Amino acid sequence: MTLRLPGPDYEFRTTWRVAGTVAEVLGVLADVRALPRWWPAVYLDAAVLDGGAADGTGTTAAFRTTGWLPYTLCWTMTVTEPVTAAGYTVRAAGDLAGTGRWTFAQDGPEAVVTYLWRVRAEKPLLCRLSWLFKPAFAANHRWAMARGQESLALELRRRRAPDAAALARIPAPPRPAFARLAGVLGRLSRPVRRCP
């Protein structure tokens, strides 16, 4: 669901249902270094800048991300409240600036994951063209989150695989939509400054 906001401001609410437990989902999402491995359609690079406190607060990571549209975003995420089985909140800065709220609930054999993302596009290209391409940018976000649900479900299956044969039968996660083009454009669109 996308709420209409003026200019380069966006609000998205995404809900995933995946076979597994909230604890399993938290284990996957908390491992930010692994995001490019299990969600490669979106996360091109991830680096932990600050490990934060024992409860997760202050944990900061830098990302380079893409989507269906051939552009990349360079941004950081900082956990702003304790990570619990109920959820946690993050702050984004860089090409995207705003807040995200993950919430989790168990519904029988499925974990229900909801993400509320209130963000402003700070990347100059997205900021300048938002008046024209806002629907395309919103569709790009929906595409990225659909790949996230699919990739999370596959990663949970991989982590539960009882042996190498079972692991080999699990498909690889979806790749970036414009893998080659994303690589070239990523090099061209990287900011001169180091990713914050």
GROMACS .gro file of C-alpha atoms in nm:
model
  196
    1MET     CA    1   0.000   0.000   0.000
    2THR     CA    2   0.130   0.344  -0.094
    3LEU     CA    3   0.001   0.664   0.060
    4ARG     CA    4   0.008   0.977  -0.154
    5LEU     CA    5   0.246   1.237  -0.016
    6PRO     CA    6   0.374   1.551  -0.189
    7GLY     CA    7   0.714   1.582  -0.358
    8PRO     CA    8   0.981   1.323  -0.290
    9ASP     CA    9   0.812   1.194   0.029
   10TYR     CA   10   0.678   0.838   0.040
   11GLU     CA   11   0.495   0.618   0.286
   12PHE     CA   12   0.473   0.245   0.222
   13ARG     CA   13   0.318  -0.033   0.427
   14THR     CA   14   0.423  -0.384   0.330
   15THR     CA   15   0.303  -0.709   0.489
   16TRP     CA   16   0.474  -1.042   0.435
   17ARG     CA   17   0.353  -1.385   0.547
   18VAL     CA   18   0.625  -1.648   0.554
   19ALA     CA   19   0.638  -2.004   0.686
   20GLY     CA   20   0.844  -1.985   1.002
   21THR     CA   21   0.868  -1.826   1.343
   22VAL     CA   22   0.918  -1.466   1.443
   23ALA     CA   23   1.250  -1.570   1.601
   24GLU     CA   24   1.368  -1.716   1.268
   25VAL     CA   25   1.268  -1.400   1.081
   26LEU     CA   26   1.444  -1.178   1.336
   27GLY     CA   27   1.754  -1.394   1.300
   28VAL     CA   28   1.760  -1.338   0.925
   29LEU     CA   29   1.682  -0.965   0.933
   30ALA     CA   30   1.933  -0.897   1.213
   31ASP     CA   31   2.219  -1.039   1.005
   32VAL     CA   32   2.265  -0.727   0.790
   33ARG     CA   33   2.593  -0.848   0.639
   34ALA     CA   34   2.399  -1.137   0.481
   35LEU     CA   35   2.139  -0.917   0.307
   36PRO     CA   36   2.325  -0.916  -0.030
   37ARG     CA   37   2.342  -1.298  -0.018
   38TRP     CA   38   1.977  -1.373   0.055
   39TRP     CA   39   1.811  -1.057  -0.095
   40PRO     CA   40   2.044  -0.988  -0.390
   41ALA     CA   41   1.769  -0.841  -0.610
   42VAL     CA   42   1.783  -0.532  -0.386
   43TYR     CA   43   2.091  -0.533  -0.159
   44LEU     CA   44   2.412  -0.499  -0.361
   45ASP     CA   45   2.641  -0.418  -0.065
   46ALA     CA   46   2.602  -0.410   0.313
   47ALA     CA   47   2.853  -0.319   0.581
   48VAL     CA   48   2.811  -0.285   0.957
   49LEU     CA   49   2.953   0.049   1.068
   50ASP     CA   50   2.864   0.021   1.439
   51GLY     CA   51   2.759  -0.295   1.623
   52GLY     CA   52   2.543  -0.098   1.866
   53ALA     CA   53   2.430  -0.205   2.212
   54ALA     CA   54   2.334  -0.556   2.323
   55ASP     CA   55   1.965  -0.474   2.262
   56GLY     CA   56   2.039  -0.367   1.903
   57THR     CA   57   2.003   0.008   1.952
   58GLY     CA   58   2.266   0.210   1.774
   59THR     CA   59   2.348  -0.066   1.528
   60THR     CA   60   2.435   0.115   1.205
   61ALA     CA   61   2.484  -0.034   0.859
   62ALA     CA   62   2.565   0.115   0.518
   63PHE     CA   63   2.388  -0.016   0.209
   64ARG     CA   64   2.399   0.013  -0.166
   65THR     CA   65   2.062  -0.096  -0.302
   66THR     CA   66   1.877  -0.121  -0.631
   67GLY     CA   67   1.535  -0.222  -0.753
   68TRP     CA   68   1.353  -0.288  -1.076
   69LEU     CA   69   1.446   0.057  -1.208
   70PRO     CA   70   1.813   0.091  -1.307
   71TYR     CA   71   1.944   0.324  -1.037
   72THR     CA   72   2.127   0.263  -0.710
   73LEU     CA   73   2.083   0.417  -0.367
   74CYS     CA   74   2.353   0.467  -0.105
   75TRP     CA   75   2.219   0.501   0.249
   76THR     CA   76   2.266   0.406   0.612
   77MET     CA   77   2.027   0.250   0.860
   78THR     CA   78   2.049   0.295   1.237
   79VAL     CA   79   1.839   0.095   1.484
   80THR     CA   80   1.672   0.350   1.713
   81GLU     CA   81   1.494   0.130   1.968
   82PRO     CA   82   1.555  -0.213   2.123
   83VAL     CA   83   1.506  -0.506   1.887
   84THR     CA   84   1.231  -0.731   2.027
   85ALA     CA   85   1.003  -1.005   1.900
   86ALA     CA   86   0.734  -0.737   1.862
   87GLY     CA   87   0.950  -0.524   1.632
   88TYR     CA   88   1.191  -0.234   1.611
   89THR     CA   89   1.239   0.103   1.442
   90VAL     CA   90   1.520   0.224   1.217
   91ARG     CA   91   1.631   0.563   1.087
   92ALA     CA   92   1.760   0.601   0.730
   93ALA     CA   93   2.003   0.868   0.607
   94GLY     CA   94   2.170   0.929   0.272
   95ASP     CA   95   1.993   0.887  -0.063
   96LEU     CA   96   1.689   0.788   0.147
   97ALA     CA   97   1.605   0.970   0.471
   98GLY     CA   98   1.329   0.879   0.712
   99THR     CA   99   1.212   0.601   0.941
  100GLY     CA  100   1.111   0.239   0.908
  101ARG     CA  101   0.918   0.025   1.155
  102TRP     CA  102   0.933  -0.357   1.147
  103THR     CA  103   0.660  -0.540   1.341
  104PHE     CA  104   0.624  -0.914   1.384
  105ALA     CA  105   0.344  -1.149   1.487
  106GLN     CA  106   0.303  -1.524   1.486
  107ASP     CA  107  -0.006  -1.661   1.309
  108GLY     CA  108   0.004  -2.039   1.342
  109PRO     CA  109   0.287  -2.173   1.125
  110GLU     CA  110   0.348  -1.832   0.966
  111ALA     CA  111   0.530  -1.521   1.076
  112VAL     CA  112   0.352  -1.201   0.977
  113VAL     CA  113   0.604  -0.926   0.904
  114THR     CA  114   0.489  -0.567   0.852
  115TYR     CA  115   0.715  -0.284   0.743
  116LEU     CA  116   0.606   0.079   0.756
  117TRP     CA  117   0.854   0.292   0.562
  118ARG     CA  118   0.824   0.672   0.577
  119VAL     CA  119   1.101   0.804   0.363
  120ARG     CA  120   1.211   1.101   0.159
  121ALA     CA  121   1.414   1.056  -0.158
  122GLU     CA  122   1.728   1.266  -0.112
  123LYS     CA  123   1.914   1.137  -0.419
  124PRO     CA  124   1.912   1.434  -0.659
  125LEU     CA  125   1.777   1.234  -0.954
  126LEU     CA  126   1.483   1.098  -0.753
  127CYS     CA  127   1.416   1.431  -0.585
  128ARG     CA  128   1.406   1.626  -0.911
  129LEU     CA  129   1.195   1.374  -1.101
  130SER     CA  130   0.953   1.274  -0.824
  131TRP     CA  131   0.677   1.500  -0.962
  132LEU     CA  132   0.685   1.299  -1.286
  133PHE     CA  133   0.793   0.948  -1.188
  134LYS     CA  134   0.648   0.907  -0.838
  135PRO     CA  135   0.419   0.619  -0.947
  136ALA     CA  136   0.717   0.440  -1.105
  137PHE     CA  137   0.928   0.492  -0.794
  138ALA     CA  138   0.644   0.353  -0.579
  139ALA     CA  139   0.610   0.052  -0.812
  140ASN     CA  140   0.986   0.001  -0.782
  141HIS     CA  141   0.950  -0.017  -0.403
  142ARG     CA  142   0.664  -0.269  -0.429
  143TRP     CA  143   0.876  -0.481  -0.667
  144ALA     CA  144   1.171  -0.470  -0.423
  145MET     CA  145   0.957  -0.573  -0.127
  146ALA     CA  146   0.795  -0.858  -0.322
  147ARG     CA  147   1.148  -0.987  -0.394
  148GLY     CA  148   1.216  -0.948  -0.021
  149GLN     CA  149   0.925  -1.171   0.078
  150GLU     CA  150   1.025  -1.434  -0.178
  151SER     CA  151   1.391  -1.416  -0.075
  152LEU     CA  152   1.311  -1.433   0.298
  153ALA     CA  153   1.096  -1.744   0.247
  154LEU     CA  154   1.381  -1.909   0.053
  155GLU     CA  155   1.638  -1.811   0.317
  156LEU     CA  156   1.423  -1.959   0.595
  157ARG     CA  157   1.400  -2.283   0.395
  158ARG     CA  158   1.780  -2.282   0.344
  159ARG     CA  159   1.844  -2.234   0.715
  160ARG     CA  160   1.612  -2.525   0.797
  161ALA     CA  161   1.749  -2.764   0.532
  162PRO     CA  162   1.843  -3.089   0.709
  163ASP     CA  163   2.127  -3.178   0.472
  164ALA     CA  164   2.321  -3.073   0.162
  165ALA     CA  165   2.084  -3.256  -0.074
  166ALA     CA  166   1.781  -3.069   0.063
  167LEU     CA  167   1.974  -2.743   0.049
  168ALA     CA  168   2.062  -2.804  -0.317
  169ARG     CA  169   1.692  -2.834  -0.406
  170ILE     CA  170   1.609  -2.485  -0.279
  171PRO     CA  171   1.617  -2.228  -0.562
  172ALA     CA  172   1.853  -1.934  -0.552
  173PRO     CA  173   1.699  -1.599  -0.456
  174PRO     CA  174   1.592  -1.362  -0.735
  175ARG     CA  175   1.877  -1.162  -0.887
  176PRO     CA  176   1.874  -0.788  -0.963
  177ALA     CA  177   1.641  -0.696  -1.249
  178PHE     CA  178   1.915  -0.522  -1.441
  179ALA     CA  179   2.216  -0.715  -1.309
  180ARG     CA  180   2.465  -0.604  -1.574
  181LEU     CA  181   2.316  -0.259  -1.616
  182ALA     CA  182   2.295  -0.215  -1.239
  183GLY     CA  183   2.668  -0.284  -1.215
  184VAL     CA  184   2.755  -0.023  -1.474
  185LEU     CA  185   2.505   0.233  -1.345
  186GLY     CA  186   2.611   0.160  -0.989
  187ARG     CA  187   2.967   0.254  -1.074
  188LEU     CA  188   2.847   0.565  -1.258
  189SER     CA  189   2.600   0.674  -0.991
  190ARG     CA  190   2.816   0.615  -0.685
  191PRO     CA  191   2.870   0.940  -0.505
  192VAL     CA  192   3.219   1.082  -0.489
  193ARG     CA  193   3.189   1.077  -0.110
  194ARG     CA  194   3.209   0.747   0.070
  195CYS     CA  195   2.873   0.592   0.148
  196PRO     CA  196   2.762   0.748   0.481
   0.00000   0.00000   0.00000
